[in-house]
CSV table of C-alpha atoms in Angstrom, one decimal:
chain,number,residue,atom,x,y,z
A,201,UNK,CA,0.0,0.0,0.0
A,202,UNK,CA,2.8,2.4,0.9
A,203,UNK,CA,4.4,1.7,-2.5
A,204,UNK,CA,1.2,2.6,-4.3
A,205,UNK,CA,0.9,5.9,-2.3
A,206,UNK,CA,4.5,6.8,-3.1
A,207,UNK,CA,3.9,6.1,-6.8
A,208,UNK,CA,0.8,8.2,-6.7
A,209,UNK,CA,2.6,11.1,-5.1
A,210,UNK,CA,5.5,10.9,-7.6
A,211,UNK,CA,3.0,11.2,-10.5
A,212,UNK,CA,0.8,13.8,-8.8
A,213,UNK,CA,3.6,16.1,-7.7
A,214,UNK,CA,4.3,17.8,-11.1
A,215,UNK,CA,0.6,18.8,-11.2
A,216,UNK,CA,0.0,19.7,-7.5
A,217,UNK,CA,3.2,21.5,-6.7
A,218,UNK,CA,2.7,24.4,-9.3
A,219,UNK,CA,-0.9,24.8,-8.2
A,220,UNK,CA,0.2,25.1,-4.5
A,221,UNK,CA,2.9,27.6,-5.5
A,222,UNK,CA,0.3,29.6,-7.5
A,223,UNK,CA,-2.0,29.8,-4.5
A,224,UNK,CA,0.9,31.0,-2.3
A,225,UNK,CA,1.4,34.0,-4.7
A,226,UNK,CA,-1.8,35.5,-3.3
A,227,UNK,CA,-0.1,35.9,0.1
A,228,UNK,CA,2.3,38.7,0.6
A,229,UNK,CA,5.7,38.4,2.2
A,230,UNK,CA,7.5,35.2,2.8
A,231,UNK,CA,4.9,32.9,1.2
A,232,UNK,CA,5.1,34.8,-2.1
A,233,UNK,CA,8.9,35.0,-2.0
A,234,UNK,CA,9.0,31.2,-1.4
A,235,UNK,CA,6.7,30.5,-4.3
A,236,UNK,CA,8.7,32.6,-6.7
A,237,UNK,CA,11.9,31.2,-5.5
A,238,UNK,CA,10.7,27.6,-6.0
A,239,UNK,CA,8.8,28.2,-9.2
A,240,UNK,CA,11.8,27.7,-11.7
A,241,UNK,CA,12.7,24.4,-10.2
A,242,UNK,CA,9.2,22.8,-10.1
A,243,UNK,CA,9.2,21.6,-13.7
A,244,UNK,CA,12.0,19.2,-12.8
A,245,UNK,CA,9.5,17.2,-10.8
A,246,UNK,CA,8.3,15.9,-14.2
A,247,UNK,CA,11.4,13.8,-14.3
A,248,UNK,CA,10.2,11.7,-11.3
A,249,UNK,CA,7.4,10.0,-13.2
A,250,UNK,CA,9.5,9.8,-16.3
A,251,UNK,CA,12.2,7.9,-14.4
A,252,UNK,CA,9.9,5.8,-12.4
A,253,UNK,CA,7.7,5.0,-15.4
A,254,UNK,CA,4.4,3.0,-15.3
A,255,UNK,CA,0.9,4.3,-14.4
A,256,UNK,CA,-0.9,5.1,-11.2
A,257,UNK,CA,-4.4,5.8,-10.3
A,258,UNK,CA,-4.7,8.4,-7.6
A,259,UNK,CA,-8.3,8.5,-6.5
A,260,UNK,CA,-7.7,10.6,-3.4
A,261,UNK,CA,-5.2,13.0,-4.6
A,262,UNK,CA,-6.5,13.7,-8.1
A,263,UNK,CA,-10.1,12.5,-8.1
A,264,UNK,CA,-9.5,9.2,-9.7
A,265,UNK,CA,-7.4,10.5,-12.6
A,266,UNK,CA,-4.9,8.0,-14.1
A,267,UNK,CA,-1.4,9.4,-14.6
A,268,UNK,CA,1.6,7.8,-16.2
A,269,UNK,CA,4.2,8.0,-19.0
A,270,UNK,CA,4.7,6.2,-22.3
A,271,UNK,CA,6.8,6.5,-25.5
A,272,UNK,CA,4.6,9.3,-26.9
A,273,UNK,CA,4.8,11.6,-23.9
A,274,UNK,CA,8.4,10.9,-22.8
A,275,UNK,CA,10.3,13.3,-25.1
A,276,UNK,CA,7.7,16.0,-24.5
A,277,UNK,CA,8.1,15.5,-20.7
A,278,UNK,CA,11.8,15.8,-21.0
A,279,UNK,CA,11.5,18.9,-23.1
A,280,UNK,CA,9.0,20.5,-20.7
A,281,UNK,CA,11.2,19.8,-17.7
A,282,UNK,CA,14.4,21.2,-19.2
A,283,UNK,CA,13.0,24.2,-21.2
A,284,UNK,CA,10.5,25.3,-18.5
A,285,UNK,CA,13.2,25.2,-15.8
A,286,UNK,CA,15.8,27.2,-17.6
A,287,UNK,CA,13.3,29.7,-18.9
A,288,UNK,CA,12.0,30.0,-15.3
A,289,UNK,CA,15.5,30.8,-14.0
A,290,UNK,CA,15.8,33.5,-16.6
A,291,UNK,CA,12.4,34.9,-15.7
A,292,UNK,CA,13.1,35.0,-12.0
A,293,UNK,CA,16.3,36.9,-12.6
A,294,UNK,CA,15.1,39.4,-15.3
A,295,UNK,CA,11.4,40.1,-14.8
A,296,UNK,CA,10.6,42.3,-11.8
A,297,UNK,CA,7.4,44.0,-13.1
A,298,UNK,CA,4.0,42.4,-12.4
A,299,UNK,CA,5.6,39.3,-11.0
A,300,UNK,CA,2.4,37.9,-9.5
A,301,UNK,CA,0.7,38.1,-12.9
A,302,UNK,CA,3.6,36.5,-14.6
A,303,UNK,CA,4.1,33.7,-12.1
A,304,UNK,CA,0.4,33.0,-11.8
A,305,UNK,CA,0.2,32.3,-15.6
A,306,UNK,CA,3.5,30.5,-15.5
A,307,UNK,CA,2.7,28.1,-12.7
A,308,UNK,CA,-0.9,27.4,-13.8
A,309,UNK,CA,0.2,26.7,-17.3
A,310,UNK,CA,2.8,24.4,-15.9
A,311,UNK,CA,0.2,22.5,-13.9
A,312,UNK,CA,-2.0,22.2,-17.0
A,313,UNK,CA,0.7,20.9,-19.4
A,314,UNK,CA,2.0,18.5,-16.7
A,315,UNK,CA,-1.5,17.0,-16.3
A,316,UNK,CA,-2.0,16.8,-20.1
A,317,UNK,CA,1.4,15.1,-20.5
A,318,UNK,CA,0.9,12.6,-17.7
A,319,UNK,CA,-2.8,11.9,-18.3
A,320,UNK,CA,-3.7,8.4,-19.3
A,321,UNK,CA,-7.5,8.8,-19.6
A,322,UNK,CA,-9.7,11.2,-21.6
A,323,UNK,CA,-10.9,13.3,-18.8
A,324,UNK,CA,-7.5,14.0,-17.3
A,325,UNK,CA,-6.0,14.9,-20.6
A,326,UNK,CA,-8.8,17.4,-21.5
A,327,UNK,CA,-8.7,19.0,-18.0
A,328,UNK,CA,-5.0,19.7,-18.3
A,329,UNK,CA,-5.2,20.9,-21.9
A,330,UNK,CA,-8.0,23.4,-21.1
A,331,UNK,CA,-6.1,24.8,-18.0
A,332,UNK,CA,-3.0,25.2,-20.2
A,333,UNK,CA,-4.9,27.0,-23.0
A,334,UNK,CA,-6.5,29.5,-20.6
A,335,UNK,CA,-3.6,30.2,-18.3
A,336,UNK,CA,-1.3,30.9,-21.2
A,337,UNK,CA,-3.3,34.0,-21.8
A,338,UNK,CA,-1.8,35.6,-18.7
A,339,UNK,CA,1.7,35.2,-20.3
A,340,UNK,CA,0.6,36.9,-23.5
A,341,UNK,CA,-0.9,40.0,-21.8
A,342,UNK,CA,1.8,40.4,-19.1
A,343,UNK,CA,3.0,43.8,-20.5
A,344,UNK,CA,-0.6,45.2,-20.4
A,345,UNK,CA,0.1,47.5,-23.2
A,346,UNK,CA,-2.3,48.2,-26.1
A,347,UNK,CA,-0.4,45.8,-28.3
A,348,UNK,CA,-0.4,43.1,-25.5
A,349,UNK,CA,-4.2,43.5,-25.0
A,350,UNK,CA,-4.7,43.2,-28.8
A,351,UNK,CA,-2.6,40.0,-28.9
A,352,UNK,CA,-4.4,38.7,-25.9
A,353,UNK,CA,-7.8,39.2,-27.5
A,354,UNK,CA,-6.7,37.4,-30.7
A,355,UNK,CA,-5.2,34.6,-28.6
A,356,UNK,CA,-8.2,34.2,-26.4
A,357,UNK,CA,-10.7,34.1,-29.4
A,358,UNK,CA,-8.7,31.4,-31.1
A,359,UNK,CA,-8.0,29.5,-27.9
A,360,UNK,CA,-11.7,29.4,-27.0
A,361,UNK,CA,-12.7,28.4,-30.5
A,362,UNK,CA,-10.1,25.7,-30.4
A,363,UNK,CA,-11.3,24.6,-26.9
A,364,UNK,CA,-14.9,24.4,-28.0
A,365,UNK,CA,-13.9,22.3,-31.0
A,366,UNK,CA,-11.8,19.9,-28.9
A,367,UNK,CA,-14.5,19.8,-26.2
A,368,UNK,CA,-17.2,18.8,-28.7
A,369,UNK,CA,-15.0,16.0,-29.9
A,370,UNK,CA,-14.2,14.9,-26.4
A,371,UNK,CA,-17.9,14.8,-25.5
A,372,UNK,CA,-18.6,12.7,-28.6
A,373,UNK,CA,-15.9,10.2,-27.6
A,374,UNK,CA,-17.2,10.1,-24.0
A,375,UNK,CA,-20.8,9.5,-25.1
A,376,UNK,CA,-19.6,6.4,-27.0
A,377,UNK,CA,-17.0,4.9,-24.7
A,378,UNK,CA,-17.0,7.0,-21.5
A,379,UNK,CA,-13.8,8.1,-19.8
A,380,UNK,CA,-11.7,5.8,-21.9
A,381,UNK,CA,-8.0,5.1,-21.4
A,382,UNK,CA,-6.1,6.9,-24.1
A,383,UNK,CA,-4.2,3.8,-25.2
A,384,UNK,CA,-7.5,2.2,-26.1
A,385,UNK,CA,-8.8,5.0,-28.3
A,386,UNK,CA,-7.3,3.5,-31.5
A,387,UNK,CA,-9.4,0.4,-31.0
A,388,UNK,CA,-12.5,2.0,-29.5
A,389,UNK,CA,-15.7,2.4,-31.4
A,390,UNK,CA,-15.4,4.4,-34.6
A,391,UNK,CA,-16.0,8.2,-34.3
A,392,UNK,CA,-17.7,10.1,-37.1
A,393,UNK,CA,-15.3,12.0,-39.3
A,394,UNK,CA,-16.9,15.3,-38.4
A,395,UNK,CA,-16.0,15.0,-34.8
A,396,UNK,CA,-12.5,14.0,-35.6
A,397,UNK,CA,-12.2,17.0,-37.9
A,398,UNK,CA,-13.3,19.3,-35.0
A,399,UNK,CA,-10.7,17.8,-32.7
A,400,UNK,CA,-7.9,18.2,-35.3
A,401,UNK,CA,-9.0,21.8,-36.0
A,402,UNK,CA,-8.9,22.6,-32.3
A,403,UNK,CA,-5.4,21.2,-31.9
A,404,UNK,CA,-4.3,23.0,-35.1
A,405,UNK,CA,-4.9,26.3,-33.3
A,406,UNK,CA,-2.4,25.4,-30.6
A,407,UNK,CA,0.1,24.0,-33.2
A,408,UNK,CA,0.0,27.2,-35.2
A,409,UNK,CA,-1.1,25.8,-38.5
A,410,UNK,CA,-1.9,28.3,-41.2
A,411,UNK,CA,-4.5,29.9,-41.3
A,412,UNK,CA,-5.0,29.4,-37.5
A,413,UNK,CA,-1.5,30.7,-36.7
A,414,UNK,CA,-2.1,34.4,-36.3
A,415,UNK,CA,-1.9,34.4,-32.5
A,416,UNK,CA,1.8,33.4,-32.5
A,417,UNK,CA,3.3,36.4,-34.4
A,418,UNK,CA,1.1,38.8,-32.3
A,419,UNK,CA,1.9,37.1,-28.9
A,420,UNK,CA,5.6,36.8,-29.2
A,421,UNK,CA,6.7,40.4,-29.5
A,422,UNK,CA,4.6,41.4,-26.5
A,423,UNK,CA,5.2,38.4,-24.2
A,424,UNK,CA,8.3,38.4,-21.9
A,425,UNK,CA,11.3,36.7,-23.4
A,426,UNK,CA,11.1,33.6,-21.1
A,427,UNK,CA,7.3,33.3,-21.8
A,428,UNK,CA,8.0,33.4,-25.5
A,429,UNK,CA,10.6,30.6,-25.0
A,430,UNK,CA,8.0,28.3,-23.4
A,431,UNK,CA,5.2,29.3,-25.7
A,432,UNK,CA,7.1,28.5,-28.8
A,433,UNK,CA,9.4,25.9,-27.4
A,434,UNK,CA,6.9,23.8,-25.4
A,435,UNK,CA,3.3,24.9,-25.4
A,436,UNK,CA,2.7,24.7,-29.2
A,437,UNK,CA,3.7,21.0,-29.1
A,438,UNK,CA,0.6,20.4,-27.0
A,439,UNK,CA,-1.3,20.6,-30.3
A,440,UNK,CA,0.6,17.7,-31.7
A,441,UNK,CA,0.3,15.8,-28.5
A,442,UNK,CA,-3.4,16.2,-28.5
A,443,UNK,CA,-3.7,14.9,-32.1
A,444,UNK,CA,-1.6,11.8,-31.2
A,445,UNK,CA,-3.8,11.2,-28.1
A,446,UNK,CA,-7.3,11.8,-29.4
A,447,UNK,CA,-6.9,11.0,-33.1
A,448,UNK,CA,-4.2,8.2,-32.9
A,449,UNK,CA,-2.7,6.7,-36.1
A,450,UNK,CA,-4.4,3.4,-36.9
A,451,UNK,CA,-7.9,4.4,-35.6
A,452,UNK,CA,-10.7,3.6,-38.0
A,453,UNK,CA,-11.2,6.4,-40.5
A,454,UNK,CA,-8.2,8.5,-39.6
A,455,UNK,CA,-6.4,7.8,-42.8
A,456,UNK,CA,-8.9,10.0,-44.6
A,457,UNK,CA,-7.3,13.1,-42.9
A,458,UNK,CA,-3.7,12.2,-43.8
A,459,UNK,CA,-3.4,13.8,-47.3
A,460,UNK,CA,-5.2,17.0,-46.3
A,461,UNK,CA,-3.1,17.5,-43.2
A,462,UNK,CA,0.1,16.6,-45.1
A,463,UNK,CA,-0.8,19.4,-47.6
A,464,UNK,CA,-1.6,21.9,-44.8
A,465,UNK,CA,1.7,21.0,-43.1
A,466,UNK,CA,3.9,21.5,-46.1
A,467,UNK,CA,2.0,24.7,-47.1
A,468,UNK,CA,2.6,26.1,-43.5
A,469,UNK,CA,6.3,25.1,-43.7
A,470,UNK,CA,6.9,27.2,-46.8
A,471,UNK,CA,4.3,30.0,-46.5
A,472,UNK,CA,5.4,30.9,-42.9
A,473,UNK,CA,8.9,31.5,-44.2
A,474,UNK,CA,7.7,33.9,-46.8
A,475,UNK,CA,5.7,35.7,-44.1
A,476,UNK,CA,8.7,35.7,-41.7
A,477,UNK,CA,11.0,37.2,-44.3
A,478,UNK,CA,8.8,40.2,-44.4
A,479,UNK,CA,9.2,40.9,-40.7
A,480,UNK,CA,11.8,43.2,-39.0
A,481,UNK,CA,11.5,42.3,-35.3
A,482,UNK,CA,13.5,39.2,-34.2
A,483,UNK,CA,10.8,37.7,-32.0
A,484,UNK,CA,8.2,37.9,-34.8
A,485,UNK,CA,10.6,36.2,-37.2
A,486,UNK,CA,11.1,33.4,-34.7
A,487,UNK,CA,7.3,33.2,-34.3
A,488,UNK,CA,6.9,32.5,-38.0
A,489,UNK,CA,9.8,30.1,-37.9
A,490,UNK,CA,7.8,28.1,-35.3
A,491,UNK,CA,4.8,28.1,-37.6
A,492,UNK,CA,7.0,26.8,-40.4
A,493,UNK,CA,8.6,24.1,-38.2
A,494,UNK,CA,5.2,23.0,-36.8
A,495,UNK,CA,4.0,22.7,-40.4
A,496,UNK,CA,6.7,20.1,-40.8
A,497,UNK,CA,5.6,18.4,-37.6
A,498,UNK,CA,2.0,18.3,-38.8
A,499,UNK,CA,3.2,16.7,-42.1
A,500,UNK,CA,4.9,14.0,-40.2
A,501,UNK,CA,1.8,13.3,-38.1
A,502,UNK,CA,-0.2,13.2,-41.4
A,503,UNK,CA,2.3,10.6,-42.7
A,504,UNK,CA,1.5,8.5,-39.6
A,505,UNK,CA,-2.2,8.7,-40.4
A,506,UNK,CA,-1.6,7.6,-44.0
A,507,UNK,CA,0.8,4.7,-43.0
A,508,UNK,CA,0.0,3.7,-39.4
A,509,UNK,CA,2.1,0.6,-39.7
A,510,UNK,CA,5.1,3.0,-39.6
A,511,UNK,CA,4.3,4.2,-36.1
A,512,UNK,CA,7.0,2.1,-34.4
A,513,UNK,CA,9.6,3.5,-36.8
A,514,UNK,CA,8.4,7.1,-37.3
A,515,UNK,CA,7.1,8.1,-33.8
A,516,UNK,CA,10.6,8.0,-32.1
A,517,UNK,CA,12.0,10.2,-34.8
A,518,UNK,CA,9.0,12.6,-34.5
A,519,UNK,CA,9.6,12.8,-30.7
A,520,UNK,CA,13.3,13.6,-31.4
A,521,UNK,CA,12.3,16.4,-33.8
A,522,UNK,CA,10.0,17.9,-31.2
A,523,UNK,CA,12.7,17.7,-28.5
A,524,UNK,CA,15.3,19.2,-30.9
A,525,UNK,CA,13.1,22.1,-32.0
A,526,UNK,CA,11.8,22.9,-28.5
A,527,UNK,CA,15.2,23.3,-26.9
A,528,UNK,CA,16.8,25.2,-29.8
A,529,UNK,CA,13.9,27.5,-30.4
A,530,UNK,CA,13.7,28.3,-26.6
A,531,UNK,CA,17.5,29.1,-26.8
A,532,UNK,CA,16.9,31.5,-29.7
A,533,UNK,CA,14.2,33.3,-27.8
A,534,UNK,CA,16.3,33.6,-24.6
A,535,UNK,CA,19.0,35.0,-26.9
A,536,UNK,CA,16.7,37.9,-27.8
A,537,UNK,CA,17.1,39.2,-24.2
A,538,UNK,CA,20.8,38.8,-24.0
A,539,UNK,CA,22.1,41.4,-26.6
A,540,UNK,CA,23.8,38.8,-28.8
A,541,UNK,CA,25.3,41.6,-31.0
A,542,UNK,CA,27.6,42.8,-28.2
A,543,UNK,CA,30.3,40.2,-28.9
A,544,UNK,CA,31.3,37.5,-31.3
A,545,UNK,CA,31.0,34.9,-28.6
A,546,UNK,CA,27.4,35.8,-27.9
A,547,UNK,CA,26.7,35.8,-31.6
A,548,UNK,CA,28.2,32.4,-31.9
A,549,UNK,CA,25.9,31.1,-29.2
A,550,UNK,CA,23.0,32.3,-31.4
A,551,UNK,CA,24.3,30.8,-34.6
A,552,UNK,CA,24.5,27.3,-33.1
A,553,UNK,CA,20.8,26.8,-32.4
A,554,UNK,CA,20.0,28.6,-35.7
A,555,UNK,CA,22.0,26.1,-37.6
A,556,UNK,CA,20.3,23.3,-35.8
A,557,UNK,CA,16.9,24.6,-36.7
A,558,UNK,CA,18.1,24.8,-40.4
A,559,UNK,CA,19.3,21.2,-40.1
A,560,UNK,CA,23.0,21.8,-40.6
A,561,UNK,CA,25.4,18.9,-40.8
A,562,UNK,CA,26.1,17.2,-37.4
A,563,UNK,CA,23.4,19.2,-35.7
A,564,UNK,CA,20.4,17.8,-33.9
A,565,UNK,CA,18.3,19.1,-36.7
A,566,UNK,CA,20.2,16.9,-39.2
A,567,UNK,CA,19.8,14.0,-36.8
A,568,UNK,CA,16.0,14.3,-36.5
A,569,UNK,CA,15.3,15.2,-40.2
A,570,UNK,CA,17.4,12.4,-41.6
A,571,UNK,CA,15.6,9.8,-39.5
A,572,UNK,CA,12.2,11.2,-40.7
A,573,UNK,CA,13.3,11.1,-44.3
A,574,UNK,CA,14.4,7.4,-43.9
A,575,UNK,CA,11.0,6.5,-42.4
A,576,UNK,CA,9.1,8.2,-45.2
A,577,UNK,CA,11.3,6.5,-47.8
A,578,UNK,CA,10.5,3.2,-46.1
A,579,UNK,CA,6.8,3.9,-46.6
A,580,UNK,CA,7.3,4.6,-50.3
A,581,UNK,CA,6.1,8.2,-50.1
A,582,UNK,CA,8.0,9.1,-53.2
A,583,UNK,CA,11.2,11.1,-53.9
A,584,UNK,CA,9.1,14.2,-54.7
A,585,UNK,CA,8.0,14.5,-51.1
A,586,UNK,CA,11.5,14.0,-49.8
A,587,UNK,CA,12.8,16.8,-52.1
A,588,UNK,CA,10.1,19.0,-50.6
A,589,UNK,CA,11.4,18.2,-47.1
A,590,UNK,CA,14.9,19.2,-48.3
A,591,UNK,CA,13.6,22.4,-49.7
A,592,UNK,CA,11.9,23.1,-46.4
A,593,UNK,CA,15.4,23.1,-44.9
A,594,UNK,CA,16.4,25.7,-47.5
A,595,UNK,CA,13.5,27.9,-46.4
A,596,UNK,CA,14.4,27.5,-42.7
A,597,UNK,CA,18.0,28.4,-43.4
A,598,UNK,CA,16.9,31.6,-45.2
A,599,UNK,CA,14.6,32.6,-42.3
A,600,UNK,CA,17.4,31.9,-39.7
A,601,UNK,CA,19.8,34.0,-41.8
A,602,UNK,CA,17.2,36.8,-41.7
A,603,UNK,CA,16.9,36.4,-37.9
A,604,UNK,CA,20.6,36.5,-37.4
A,605,UNK,CA,20.9,39.7,-39.5
A,606,UNK,CA,18.3,41.4,-37.2
A,607,UNK,CA,19.4,40.1,-33.8
A,608,UNK,CA,23.1,41.0,-34.3
A,609,UNK,CA,22.1,44.6,-34.4
A,610,UNK,CA,20.9,44.4,-30.8
A,611,UNK,CA,23.9,45.8,-28.9
A,612,UNK,CA,22.1,47.2,-25.8
A,613,UNK,CA,23.6,46.4,-22.5
A,614,UNK,CA,22.3,43.1,-21.3
A,615,UNK,CA,24.3,40.5,-19.5
A,616,UNK,CA,24.3,37.0,-21.0
A,617,UNK,CA,22.3,35.1,-18.5
A,618,UNK,CA,23.6,31.5,-17.7
A,619,UNK,CA,20.1,30.1,-18.4
A,620,UNK,CA,20.5,31.1,-22.1
A,621,UNK,CA,23.9,29.5,-22.3
A,622,UNK,CA,22.6,26.3,-20.7
A,623,UNK,CA,19.6,26.2,-23.0
A,624,UNK,CA,21.9,26.5,-26.0
A,625,UNK,CA,24.1,23.7,-24.7
A,626,UNK,CA,21.0,21.6,-24.0
A,627,UNK,CA,19.8,22.1,-27.6
A,628,UNK,CA,23.1,20.9,-28.9
A,629,UNK,CA,23.5,17.8,-26.7
A,630,UNK,CA,20.2,16.5,-25.3
A,631,UNK,CA,18.6,15.5,-28.6
A,632,UNK,CA,21.7,13.5,-29.5
A,633,UNK,CA,21.8,11.8,-26.0
A,634,UNK,CA,18.1,11.1,-26.2
A,635,UNK,CA,18.3,9.6,-29.7
A,636,UNK,CA,21.4,7.5,-29.1
A,637,UNK,CA,20.0,6.2,-25.8
A,638,UNK,CA,16.9,5.1,-27.7
A,639,UNK,CA,18.9,3.3,-30.5
A,640,UNK,CA,18.0,5.9,-33.2
A,641,UNK,CA,20.8,5.5,-35.7
A,642,UNK,CA,21.9,8.9,-37.1
A,643,UNK,CA,23.8,7.4,-40.1
A,644,UNK,CA,26.1,10.4,-40.4
A,645,UNK,CA,27.8,9.1,-43.5
A,646,UNK,CA,24.5,9.2,-45.4
A,647,UNK,CA,23.2,12.4,-43.8
A,648,UNK,CA,26.0,14.9,-44.4
A,649,UNK,CA,25.2,15.8,-48.1
A,650,UNK,CA,21.4,15.8,-47.7
A,651,UNK,CA,21.9,18.2,-44.8
A,652,UNK,CA,24.6,20.3,-46.5
A,653,UNK,CA,23.0,21.1,-49.9
A,654,UNK,CA,20.0,23.0,-48.5
A,655,UNK,CA,22.5,25.4,-46.7
A,656,UNK,CA,24.5,25.8,-49.9
A,657,UNK,CA,21.4,26.7,-51.9
A,658,UNK,CA,20.3,29.1,-49.1
A,659,UNK,CA,23.7,30.7,-49.1
A,660,UNK,CA,23.6,31.1,-52.9
A,661,UNK,CA,20.1,32.7,-52.7
A,662,UNK,CA,21.4,35.2,-50.1
A,663,UNK,CA,24.4,36.0,-52.2
A,664,UNK,CA,22.2,36.7,-55.3
A,665,UNK,CA,19.8,38.8,-53.2
A,666,UNK,CA,22.6,41.0,-51.8
A,667,UNK,CA,23.7,41.8,-55.3
A,668,UNK,CA,20.2,43.0,-56.3
A,669,UNK,CA,19.9,46.3,-54.3
A,670,UNK,CA,16.4,46.9,-55.5
A,671,UNK,CA,15.2,43.5,-54.3
A,672,UNK,CA,13.2,44.0,-51.1
A,673,UNK,CA,10.6,41.7,-49.6
A,674,UNK,CA,7.7,44.0,-48.6
A,675,UNK,CA,7.1,44.4,-44.9
A,676,UNK,CA,4.1,42.3,-43.8
A,677,UNK,CA,2.3,43.3,-40.6
A,678,UNK,CA,2.6,40.7,-37.8
A,679,UNK,CA,-0.5,38.6,-37.7
A,680,UNK,CA,-1.0,38.9,-41.4
A,681,UNK,CA,-4.4,37.4,-42.0
A,682,UNK,CA,-6.0,38.9,-38.9
A,683,UNK,CA,-5.1,42.5,-39.9
A,684,UNK,CA,-7.7,43.0,-42.6
A,685,UNK,CA,-10.3,41.2,-40.5
A,686,UNK,CA,-10.0,43.4,-37.4
A,687,UNK,CA,-11.8,46.5,-38.6
A,688,UNK,CA,-15.0,44.7,-39.9
A,689,UNK,CA,-15.1,42.4,-36.9
A,690,UNK,CA,-14.7,45.4,-34.6
A,691,UNK,CA,-17.5,47.2,-36.4
A,692,UNK,CA,-19.7,44.1,-36.1
A,693,UNK,CA,-19.0,43.7,-32.4
A,694,UNK,CA,-19.8,47.4,-31.8
A,695,UNK,CA,-23.1,47.1,-33.7
A,696,UNK,CA,-24.1,44.0,-31.7
A,697,UNK,CA,-23.3,45.9,-28.5
A,698,UNK,CA,-25.6,48.8,-29.6
A,699,UNK,CA,-28.4,46.3,-30.4
A,700,UNK,CA,-27.9,44.7,-27.0
A,701,UNK,CA,-27.9,48.0,-25.2
A,702,UNK,CA,-31.0,49.2,-27.0
A,703,UNK,CA,-32.9,46.1,-25.6
């Protein structure tokens, strides 16, 4: 009995500890200081269930919710533990304004994503996901400027729309099979395609899939640097995780969505780069880079739907891609607050994760993308799709070059916080350590040229563009699609208010 209680505590701690700390923020003095002091370290508690493994039902502590880890959640749990901790250390040192607001959103979001990642049943997962979606709004509006409130409105509208879509799908599943264990969803009673489409659309909001991406480029320039690091490095991955959980590969009828999602993913991967090249603020460029990279992630999920027999081969590589992107993108966001243009050493620390995002030779990006290409080749997806994946690396390299040109101009006085350096080192090393420990063969001999030619093509395009002084990509407003919609929607809301007031 004592062993069962200990196991329940280990699995419940990552959910309960942030909630307790968030409650302590309401008390002034020592309690609040204790909560803020402990907050950066709480994500490391996610490593306890990851190391102990298995599942536990905790009827007293968590109202009967079943928590545990598996191969799907493991890389995301590791990413969340590392990125959230290092970003938290940065936040505690650098952010002194409205700390209660920041840490309330920070800790509640952490509790939500911890519950979603550890959940082994339908109800637990949705509860965690909903808490994460709503609490993240506090991170977006932290500055409380006009721009922050605007970004918060757009985020909240899309988040609530996504929540309603996912909730409708969850209710449809619950009506058929009750609070089913997530591992049994693939073999549960078939769900109508319309419900699955709602679920996928809801999670696509979180994933930042075009045209549901507009909250990302609006939120990142106004959110604090560490909040941007976890929004783009960790939280967007909850969209992929939700898809894998509620619309698992191999479930009856899911193959119908594969080609459509594959097309949306590749379109997002390229279109977001074009949008990002028209930006002139580093954090907005990184936001569009995330939209592009998550497009690639969506395409890989779609490949799983089309060829579910490849899941044992493709899923570990997809997990590695998520881990690689999360750590390196978080490092790039933290760099935005450390004046990388002040020295060559700082600039080098920015170049390393940027090269990894572009999939440069011997980087973690090369490691992950090579494995994904091998898996797709094994499924006979055709050489054309593989060439498109290579061209996506060209696009990523161009966007990373644009980001480096912008960020090296930042020479204001800011010290290089150790959390940024550690995040950069983690992005370089952790994906390799994870992959090798899980027997994922990098095959460097076969991967060097496929990872090198996209960089050479990108370098050639940059060289050509620099010799065309009249060539300029027009500036595109951050949020792109939402900009022309704001005025008519605002007028509609104002008219509805007048009608309501007249009644």
